Short mmCIF file of C-alpha atoms and ligand atoms in Angstrom, two decimals:
data_model
loop_
_atom_site.label_atom_id
_atom_site.label_comp_id
_atom_site.label_asym_id
_atom_site.label_seq_id
_atom_site.Cartn_x
_atom_site.Cartn_y
_atom_site.Cartn_z
CA MET A 1 -24.81 129.24 25.70
CA ARG A 2 -21.09 129.62 26.36
CA ASP A 3 -20.31 128.54 22.77
CA ILE A 4 -22.90 130.92 21.35
CA ASN A 5 -21.44 133.91 23.21
CA ARG A 6 -17.85 132.98 22.34
CA ARG A 7 -18.80 132.62 18.69
CA LEU A 8 -20.66 135.93 18.74
CA VAL A 9 -17.69 137.76 20.27
CA LEU A 10 -15.24 136.16 17.83
CA HIS A 11 -17.46 137.09 14.85
CA LEU A 12 -17.74 140.69 16.05
CA ILE A 13 -13.99 141.03 16.51
CA ARG A 14 -13.46 139.46 13.08
CA LYS A 15 -15.96 141.73 11.35
CA ARG A 16 -15.37 145.00 13.17
CA HIS A 17 -11.75 144.89 14.31
CA PRO A 18 -10.24 146.83 15.87
CA ILE A 19 -13.03 147.03 18.43
CA SER A 20 -13.07 147.85 22.14
CA ARG A 21 -14.66 145.76 24.90
CA ALA A 22 -17.23 148.52 25.49
CA ASP A 23 -18.28 148.44 21.82
CA LEU A 24 -18.44 144.63 21.90
CA ALA A 25 -20.85 144.85 24.83
CA ARG A 26 -22.93 147.53 23.10
CA VAL A 27 -23.19 145.70 19.74
CA SER A 28 -23.69 142.19 21.13
CA GLY A 29 -26.09 143.15 23.91
CA LEU A 30 -24.03 141.01 26.31
CA GLN A 31 -23.07 142.18 29.81
CA ARG A 32 -19.77 143.99 30.08
CA SER A 33 -18.57 141.37 32.61
CA THR A 34 -19.46 138.51 30.23
CA ILE A 35 -17.54 140.23 27.43
CA SER A 36 -14.48 140.69 29.68
CA LEU A 37 -14.52 137.04 30.66
CA ILE A 38 -14.80 135.78 27.08
CA VAL A 39 -12.18 138.22 25.79
CA GLU A 40 -9.67 137.21 28.49
CA GLN A 41 -10.22 133.60 27.52
CA LEU A 42 -9.78 134.32 23.79
CA ILE A 43 -6.58 136.22 24.53
CA GLU A 44 -5.30 133.39 26.68
CA GLU A 45 -6.09 130.89 23.91
CA ARG A 46 -4.29 133.24 21.48
CA TRP A 47 -7.23 133.79 19.12
CA VAL A 48 -7.34 137.49 19.94
CA LEU A 49 -4.70 140.17 20.56
CA GLU A 50 -4.90 143.47 22.41
CA GLY A 51 -3.80 146.70 20.83
CA PRO A 52 -3.47 149.29 19.59
CA THR A 53 -4.76 151.70 22.22
CA GLY A 54 -7.36 154.07 20.83
CA ARG A 55 -7.98 157.72 21.50
CA LEU A 56 -11.44 158.97 22.24
CA PRO A 57 -12.67 162.44 23.21
CA ARG A 58 -12.41 163.40 26.89
CA GLY A 59 -9.14 161.49 27.38
CA ARG A 60 -10.48 157.94 27.42
CA ARG A 61 -8.05 155.41 25.96
CA PRO A 62 -9.82 152.10 25.21
CA THR A 63 -7.74 149.06 24.24
CA PHE A 64 -8.77 147.69 20.90
CA LEU A 65 -9.01 143.99 20.12
CA ARG A 66 -8.17 142.19 16.90
CA LEU A 67 -7.69 138.62 15.71
CA ASP A 68 -4.30 137.07 16.26
CA GLU A 69 -3.05 136.63 12.70
CA GLY A 70 -0.34 134.26 13.90
CA ARG A 71 -3.07 131.67 14.35
CA ILE A 72 -3.38 129.85 11.05
CA ILE A 73 -5.25 126.97 9.44
CA ILE A 74 -4.39 124.68 6.52
CA GLY A 75 -7.26 124.12 4.11
CA VAL A 76 -7.37 121.32 1.54
CA ASP A 77 -9.82 121.06 -1.36
CA VAL A 78 -9.66 117.59 -2.91
CA ARG A 79 -11.42 117.45 -6.26
CA PRO A 80 -11.48 114.62 -8.81
CA ILE A 81 -8.96 116.38 -11.08
CA ARG A 82 -7.14 118.99 -8.99
CA THR A 83 -6.31 119.35 -5.33
CA THR A 84 -5.48 122.65 -3.61
CA VAL A 85 -3.68 123.01 -0.30
CA ALA A 86 -3.79 126.51 1.18
CA LEU A 87 -2.72 128.40 4.25
CA ALA A 88 -5.28 130.79 5.76
CA ASP A 89 -5.73 133.01 8.80
CA ALA A 90 -8.82 133.07 10.99
CA HIS A 91 -10.31 135.82 8.77
CA GLY A 92 -10.46 133.21 5.99
CA ARG A 93 -7.79 135.11 4.04
CA PHE A 94 -5.40 132.93 2.06
CA LEU A 95 -1.69 133.46 2.54
CA SER A 96 -0.34 130.83 0.11
CA GLN A 97 -1.55 127.99 -2.09
CA ASP A 98 -0.21 124.78 -3.58
CA VAL A 99 -2.14 123.21 -6.49
CA MET A 100 -1.53 119.65 -7.74
CA ASN A 101 -3.15 117.00 -9.90
CA THR A 102 -5.20 114.62 -7.77
CA PRO A 103 -3.57 111.18 -7.89
CA GLY A 104 -6.00 108.44 -8.93
CA ASP A 105 -4.49 106.09 -6.36
CA PRO A 106 -5.67 106.89 -2.82
CA GLU A 107 -2.39 105.96 -1.12
CA ALA A 108 -0.42 108.19 -3.49
CA GLY A 109 -3.04 110.89 -2.94
CA ILE A 110 -2.67 110.82 0.82
CA ALA A 111 1.15 110.80 0.54
CA ALA A 112 1.01 113.86 -1.76
CA LEU A 113 -1.30 115.66 0.70
CA ILE A 114 1.03 114.92 3.61
CA ALA A 115 4.06 116.20 1.66
CA SER A 116 2.25 119.42 0.73
CA ILE A 117 0.97 119.99 4.29
CA GLN A 118 4.47 119.43 5.66
CA ARG A 119 5.87 122.02 3.21
CA MET A 120 3.29 124.54 4.49
CA MET A 121 4.20 123.68 8.07
CA SER A 122 7.90 124.30 7.57
CA ALA A 123 7.13 127.58 5.78
CA SER A 124 5.04 128.74 8.79
CA LYS A 125 7.55 128.48 11.60
CA GLY A 126 6.72 130.78 14.50
CA ARG A 127 2.99 130.62 13.88
CA THR A 128 0.44 128.30 15.44
CA ILE A 129 -1.22 125.94 12.97
CA GLU A 130 -4.61 125.18 14.39
CA GLY A 131 -5.49 122.21 12.22
CA VAL A 132 -6.17 120.89 8.73
CA GLY A 133 -9.65 121.16 7.22
CA ILE A 134 -10.34 118.98 4.16
CA SER A 135 -13.16 119.32 1.65
CA LEU A 136 -13.99 116.16 -0.32
CA PRO A 137 -16.20 115.32 -3.30
CA GLY A 138 -17.93 112.61 -1.28
CA ARG A 139 -19.65 112.00 2.03
CA PHE A 140 -17.66 111.67 5.18
CA ASP A 141 -19.01 109.37 7.86
CA HIS A 142 -17.90 111.10 11.06
CA ALA A 143 -18.86 108.12 13.23
CA GLN A 144 -16.86 105.63 11.14
CA ASN A 145 -14.14 108.15 10.25
CA ARG A 146 -14.33 107.13 6.60
CA LEU A 147 -15.01 108.60 3.20
CA VAL A 148 -18.06 106.55 2.28
CA PHE A 149 -19.55 107.87 -0.92
CA ALA A 150 -17.37 109.49 -3.56
CA PRO A 151 -18.57 108.25 -6.96
CA ASN A 152 -16.36 110.72 -8.84
CA LEU A 153 -13.19 109.97 -6.87
CA ASN A 154 -11.48 106.59 -6.55
CA TRP A 155 -10.68 107.11 -2.90
CA ARG A 156 -13.63 105.32 -1.37
CA ASP A 157 -14.21 103.60 1.90
CA LEU A 158 -11.01 105.10 3.14
CA ASP A 159 -9.64 106.57 6.35
CA ILE A 160 -7.98 109.78 5.20
CA ARG A 161 -7.82 111.41 8.60
CA THR A 162 -5.59 109.02 10.59
CA PRO A 163 -2.52 108.90 8.30
CA ILE A 164 -2.54 112.70 7.86
CA ALA A 165 -3.03 113.36 11.58
CA GLN A 166 -0.26 110.90 12.44
CA ALA A 167 2.23 112.27 9.90
CA THR A 168 1.64 115.95 10.75
CA GLY A 169 0.62 115.87 14.41
CA LEU A 170 -2.24 118.23 13.50
CA ASP A 171 -5.94 118.01 14.14
CA VAL A 172 -7.65 116.94 10.86
CA GLU A 173 -11.32 117.59 10.06
CA LEU A 174 -13.10 116.42 6.91
CA GLU A 175 -16.34 117.44 5.28
CA ASN A 176 -18.23 117.03 2.04
CA ALA A 177 -17.53 119.86 -0.46
CA ALA A 178 -21.10 121.18 -0.55
CA ASN A 179 -21.29 121.13 3.24
CA ALA A 180 -17.96 123.00 3.33
CA CYS A 181 -19.55 125.68 1.11
CA VAL A 182 -22.44 125.95 3.58
CA LEU A 183 -19.96 126.50 6.41
CA ALA A 184 -18.11 129.09 4.32
CA ALA A 185 -21.38 130.98 3.87
CA VAL A 186 -22.23 130.75 7.58
CA TRP A 187 -18.81 131.98 8.74
CA PHE A 188 -17.54 134.27 6.01
CA ASP A 189 -20.38 135.42 3.73
CA PRO A 190 -20.79 139.18 4.10
CA SER A 191 -24.52 139.04 3.22
CA PRO A 192 -26.97 138.69 6.14
CA ALA A 193 -27.02 135.22 7.62
CA VAL A 194 -29.94 132.92 6.84
CA ARG A 195 -31.00 129.87 8.79
CA ASN A 196 -32.28 127.87 5.81
CA LEU A 197 -29.78 127.58 3.01
CA VAL A 198 -29.00 125.02 0.32
CA VAL A 199 -25.69 125.05 -1.53
CA VAL A 200 -25.64 123.19 -4.85
CA THR A 201 -22.18 122.40 -6.20
CA VAL A 202 -22.13 121.59 -9.90
CA SER A 203 -18.97 120.09 -11.37
CA GLU A 204 -18.19 116.50 -12.43
CA GLY A 205 -21.20 115.59 -10.27
CA ILE A 206 -23.80 117.50 -8.26
CA GLY A 207 -23.61 117.82 -4.50
CA THR A 208 -25.87 119.66 -2.10
CA GLY A 209 -25.27 120.93 1.41
CA VAL A 210 -28.30 121.71 3.54
CA LEU A 211 -28.53 124.17 6.42
CA ALA A 212 -31.96 123.73 8.04
CA ASN A 213 -33.07 125.80 11.02
CA GLY A 214 -29.47 127.00 11.43
CA GLN A 215 -27.89 123.53 11.55
CA LEU A 216 -25.97 121.61 8.92
CA VAL A 217 -27.95 118.47 8.12
CA SER A 218 -25.77 115.35 8.08
CA GLY A 219 -28.26 112.50 8.29
CA LEU A 220 -27.41 108.88 9.01
CA ASN A 221 -23.74 108.13 8.16
CA GLY A 222 -23.30 111.71 6.91
CA MET A 223 -25.24 110.82 3.75
CA ALA A 224 -27.85 113.62 3.75
CA GLY A 225 -27.97 115.96 0.77
CA GLU A 226 -27.55 113.50 -2.11
CA PHE A 227 -30.17 115.14 -4.32
CA GLY A 228 -27.68 114.58 -7.16
CA HIS A 229 -28.44 110.87 -6.94
CA VAL A 230 -32.21 111.04 -6.99
CA PRO A 231 -33.18 109.41 -10.32
CA ILE A 232 -35.20 111.71 -12.51
CA ASP A 233 -35.40 109.09 -15.28
CA PRO A 234 -34.92 105.47 -14.17
CA GLN A 235 -34.30 104.53 -17.84
CA GLY A 236 -31.58 107.17 -18.15
CA PRO A 237 -27.82 106.70 -18.55
CA PRO A 238 -25.87 104.86 -15.83
CA CYS A 239 -24.44 106.86 -12.95
CA GLY A 240 -21.24 106.48 -10.93
CA CYS A 241 -23.37 105.54 -7.89
CA GLY A 242 -24.56 102.33 -9.57
CA GLY A 243 -28.02 103.69 -10.34
CA ARG A 244 -29.45 105.11 -13.56
CA GLY A 245 -30.73 108.48 -14.64
CA CYS A 246 -29.72 110.39 -11.50
CA TRP A 247 -30.09 114.20 -11.50
CA GLU A 248 -26.31 114.59 -11.88
CA VAL A 249 -26.27 112.39 -14.97
CA PHE A 250 -28.48 115.03 -16.63
CA ALA A 251 -27.35 118.29 -15.10
CA SER A 252 -23.61 118.13 -14.27
CA ASN A 253 -20.70 119.49 -16.31
CA ARG A 254 -20.14 115.94 -17.53
CA ALA A 255 -23.72 115.78 -18.78
CA ALA A 256 -23.23 118.95 -20.85
CA LEU A 257 -20.06 117.50 -22.38
CA ARG A 258 -22.00 114.34 -23.26
CA TYR A 259 -24.82 116.37 -24.89
CA TYR A 260 -22.22 118.23 -26.92
CA ARG A 261 -20.54 114.99 -28.03
CA GLU A 262 -23.88 113.47 -29.02
CA ALA A 263 -25.00 116.52 -31.01
CA SER A 264 -21.76 117.48 -32.74
CA GLY A 265 -19.92 114.17 -33.01
CA GLN A 266 -16.90 116.02 -31.60
CA SER A 267 -15.52 115.40 -28.19
CA SER A 268 -14.68 118.13 -25.74
CA SER A 269 -13.35 117.20 -22.35
CA ASP A 270 -13.25 120.66 -20.87
CA PHE A 271 -16.37 122.37 -19.53
CA ILE A 272 -14.82 125.86 -19.61
CA GLU A 273 -14.00 125.29 -23.27
CA LEU A 274 -17.65 124.41 -23.83
CA LEU A 275 -18.74 127.66 -22.13
CA ASN A 276 -16.34 129.61 -24.35
CA SER A 277 -17.55 127.84 -27.52
CA ALA A 278 -21.16 128.71 -26.66
CA ASP A 279 -20.20 132.34 -26.05
CA GLY A 280 -18.45 132.27 -29.42
CA GLY A 281 -21.70 131.23 -31.13
CA ASP A 282 -21.21 127.44 -31.44
CA GLU A 283 -24.75 126.12 -31.82
CA HIS A 284 -24.10 122.61 -30.50
CA ALA A 285 -22.38 124.02 -27.41
CA THR A 286 -25.30 126.39 -26.84
CA GLN A 287 -27.81 123.55 -27.11
CA ALA A 288 -25.80 121.36 -24.74
CA LEU A 289 -25.64 124.10 -22.10
CA ASN A 290 -29.32 124.97 -22.49
CA LEU A 291 -30.23 121.34 -21.89
CA MET A 292 -28.02 121.21 -18.79
CA ALA A 293 -29.60 124.45 -17.50
CA SER A 294 -33.09 123.09 -17.98
CA TYR A 295 -32.27 119.88 -16.06
CA LEU A 296 -30.60 121.92 -13.32
CA GLY A 297 -33.79 123.95 -12.97
CA GLN A 298 -35.93 120.80 -12.81
CA GLY A 299 -33.82 119.41 -9.98
CA MET A 300 -33.98 122.71 -8.08
CA ARG A 301 -37.71 122.25 -7.92
CA MET A 302 -37.39 119.20 -5.67
CA ILE A 303 -35.05 121.18 -3.41
CA VAL A 304 -37.48 124.10 -3.17
CA ALA A 305 -40.48 121.86 -2.60
CA GLY A 306 -38.69 119.65 -0.06
CA LEU A 307 -36.73 122.14 1.99
CA ALA A 308 -38.20 125.64 1.44
CA PRO A 309 -34.80 127.35 1.72
CA GLU A 310 -34.44 131.12 2.01
CA ARG A 311 -31.41 131.05 -0.23
CA ILE A 312 -29.94 128.65 -2.80
CA MET A 313 -26.28 129.21 -3.59
CA ILE A 314 -24.91 127.74 -6.81
CA VAL A 315 -21.22 126.87 -6.88
CA GLY A 316 -19.33 125.80 -10.01
CA ASP A 317 -17.83 126.88 -13.31
CA LEU A 318 -21.32 127.40 -14.77
CA THR A 319 -21.60 130.62 -12.73
CA ARG A 320 -19.14 132.17 -15.24
CA SER A 321 -22.01 132.00 -17.70
CA TRP A 322 -24.76 133.05 -15.25
CA GLN A 323 -26.57 135.08 -17.92
CA ARG A 324 -27.27 131.72 -19.59
CA PHE A 325 -28.03 129.55 -16.53
CA GLY A 326 -29.45 132.05 -14.03
CA PRO A 327 -32.74 132.93 -15.76
CA VAL A 328 -33.57 129.25 -16.46
CA ILE A 329 -32.91 128.19 -12.86
CA GLU A 330 -34.71 131.20 -11.39
CA ALA A 331 -37.77 130.58 -13.56
CA GLN A 332 -38.03 126.96 -12.38
CA VAL A 333 -37.57 127.99 -8.74
CA GLN A 334 -40.33 130.59 -9.11
CA ALA A 335 -42.58 128.04 -10.80
CA GLN A 336 -42.16 125.64 -7.86
CA THR A 337 -43.17 128.14 -5.21
CA LEU A 338 -46.40 126.85 -3.74
CA PRO A 339 -49.32 129.00 -2.57
CA GLY A 340 -48.28 130.68 0.68
CA GLY A 341 -44.59 130.03 -0.04
CA CYS A 342 -41.89 132.51 -0.85
CA PRO A 343 -39.27 131.81 -3.55
CA PRO A 344 -35.66 131.61 -2.33
CA ASP A 345 -32.93 133.94 -3.58
CA VAL A 346 -30.76 132.13 -6.09
CA VAL A 347 -27.18 133.33 -5.71
CA PRO A 348 -24.23 132.31 -7.90
CA VAL A 349 -20.93 131.92 -6.03
CA HIS A 350 -18.27 133.06 -8.47
CA GLU A 351 -15.11 131.89 -6.77
CA ASP A 352 -15.94 128.26 -6.13
CA GLY A 353 -12.48 127.02 -5.16
CA MET A 354 -12.31 129.72 -2.53
CA ALA A 355 -15.74 128.82 -1.10
CA ARG A 356 -14.66 125.22 -0.49
CA LEU A 357 -11.35 126.31 1.03
CA ARG A 358 -13.00 128.91 3.26
CA GLY A 359 -15.33 126.15 4.39
CA THR A 360 -12.35 124.08 5.49
CA VAL A 361 -11.15 127.03 7.58
CA ALA A 362 -14.63 127.25 9.14
CA LEU A 363 -14.46 123.51 9.84
CA ILE A 364 -11.51 124.10 12.15
CA LEU A 365 -12.96 127.29 13.67
CA GLN A 366 -16.22 125.57 14.55
CA LYS A 367 -14.27 122.92 16.48
CA HIS A 368 -13.35 125.70 18.89
CA PHE A 369 -16.47 127.82 18.69
CA GLY A 370 -19.26 125.35 18.01
CA THR A 371 -21.80 125.25 15.19
CA GLY A 372 -24.92 127.26 14.55
CA VAL A 373 -26.01 130.48 12.95
CA GLU A 374 -26.39 133.56 15.06
CA VAL A 375 -23.91 135.67 13.21
CA PRO A 376 -24.30 139.41 13.77
CA ASP A 377 -24.10 141.71 10.74
ZN1 ZN B 401 -26.26 108.47 -9.03
#
């Protein structure tokens, strides 16, 4: 209960700052004394600052509250090709960014991350760095403290946390990229909160993050959400996971590039280029993307049937061409809705790098404020 109230008060200050204690009590429905207690604690912990003093009619002068912007978080988005390290405040606003190529070698990768984090630390003197949140294209086993399943990244079965925590002295939290996007939606999405949400990230592979009944689903060893590795054709092409014909082999960016290569005899290694070629009227590119869209829609049907989410958020470069992908995916989702069911909203997330990074900020915030969805609007 304490966590829930603290989280509620923090969210309200974040969303409505500057806000007075009286207004916090009115909006949250909590007792004035409870609000005072929580606010004093947040001020003491330096999450919240007092001031300025407001002016109201009849001479009352309430003290407004706002987030302490000197409290900052380092977010890291590791992707198979590029890695971004960013500095953010507790509003999830980014103050600076450092982008690098992801080293294929895990040791070199961790060394590069440490160097970049240390640069951010020395550029942030005078501010409190609360921790490092890391989003990964794999599953993180929180019990074993290891990256256990990352078929599109060579850094497997690896302890990433300990060397970074030791070198920087900071608290380090890791999470799968799709789960990070779920957390970003829970903490920072301006649209009304939902308790049943699936985020589907589509890039080199396909990942899903599942929020069910207001809780992020992790499953045994953190492995829940691997819809991308459910085979939809056991005779299909081999997959990075060791299986064949997985959903991601048919519906990822890589799949579209393969369709294009097979149809045109030309190779293209860049998905954005493929989107541009299709927009420019290239028939092979159009066919390749249409095939990818159709497979994406087919896979969505198992998500709708299995989880009955209120909202599905799609993250990835394909959202740049939503007029092509959106109608196909929405039609399949509608077609899967069973009698008595209600189709979920399908929402493209247009700034995918930001969603992952915001999720890493939420990862650190939820260490202090707990998990769960009871976010006021
Ligand atoms: Zn697979």
